[in-house]
């Protein structure tokens, strides 16, 4: 197994309680969660790259599911953060280093997991960070994706 891809989603980078705010506020909260992975080397660069990607086109994949993602020199390896705002909106930020191929298999599986109505309903009902992490990782494992 590629150890660079292990630990890309950690319990510490998941929250059931993102604070409501502007898009920038929410992105900042997600980047703070990403920093808990230990893989963020420049949070300002991550914000710049995520914002640039958002300007290309919306990363809202469904009403209430938003997956900001980008390549960035601000991370040392693939990392992700997840959060839920007011039990209504799911955010999942995925960032990988510029010098690597996009992690499309993981991103694609993640989007499929989030678009599953049962998973979405379950995630939106959860109030505990550990439960959100467990829900995401157990569903990703069904796609052969380890965290």
XYZ file of N, CA and C in Angstrom, residues 31 35 40-50 72 74:
45
model
N -9.711 24.448 6.166
C -8.243 24.474 6.121
C -7.678 24.290 7.529
N -5.145 21.292 8.642
C -3.873 21.480 9.346
C -3.673 20.414 10.420
N -0.374 20.063 5.969
C -0.448 21.419 5.419
C 0.841 22.148 5.786
N 1.560 22.584 4.755
C 2.804 23.306 4.987
C 2.638 24.810 4.763
N 1.557 25.198 4.081
C 1.305 26.613 3.830
C -0.209 26.815 3.671
N -0.909 27.134 4.763
C -2.369 27.275 4.686
C -2.829 28.390 3.747
N -2.040 29.466 3.641
C -2.396 30.554 2.733
C -2.368 30.071 1.279
N -1.385 29.235 0.942
C -1.297 28.683 -0.408
C -2.485 27.772 -0.684
N -2.863 26.976 0.300
C -4.026 26.093 0.139
C -5.265 26.938 -0.145
N -5.467 28.005 0.627
C -6.630 28.874 0.397
C -6.593 29.480 -0.995
N -5.420 29.929 -1.406
C -5.279 30.526 -2.741
C -5.629 29.501 -3.824
N -5.143 28.281 -3.698
C -5.390 27.261 -4.710
C -6.849 26.790 -4.718
N -7.427 26.642 -3.538
C -8.847 26.254 -3.452
C -9.719 27.353 -4.051
N -2.216 21.636 -4.709
C -1.642 22.782 -4.003
C -0.225 22.495 -3.540
N 0.781 23.874 -1.108
C 0.643 24.101 0.320
C 0.468 22.847 1.152
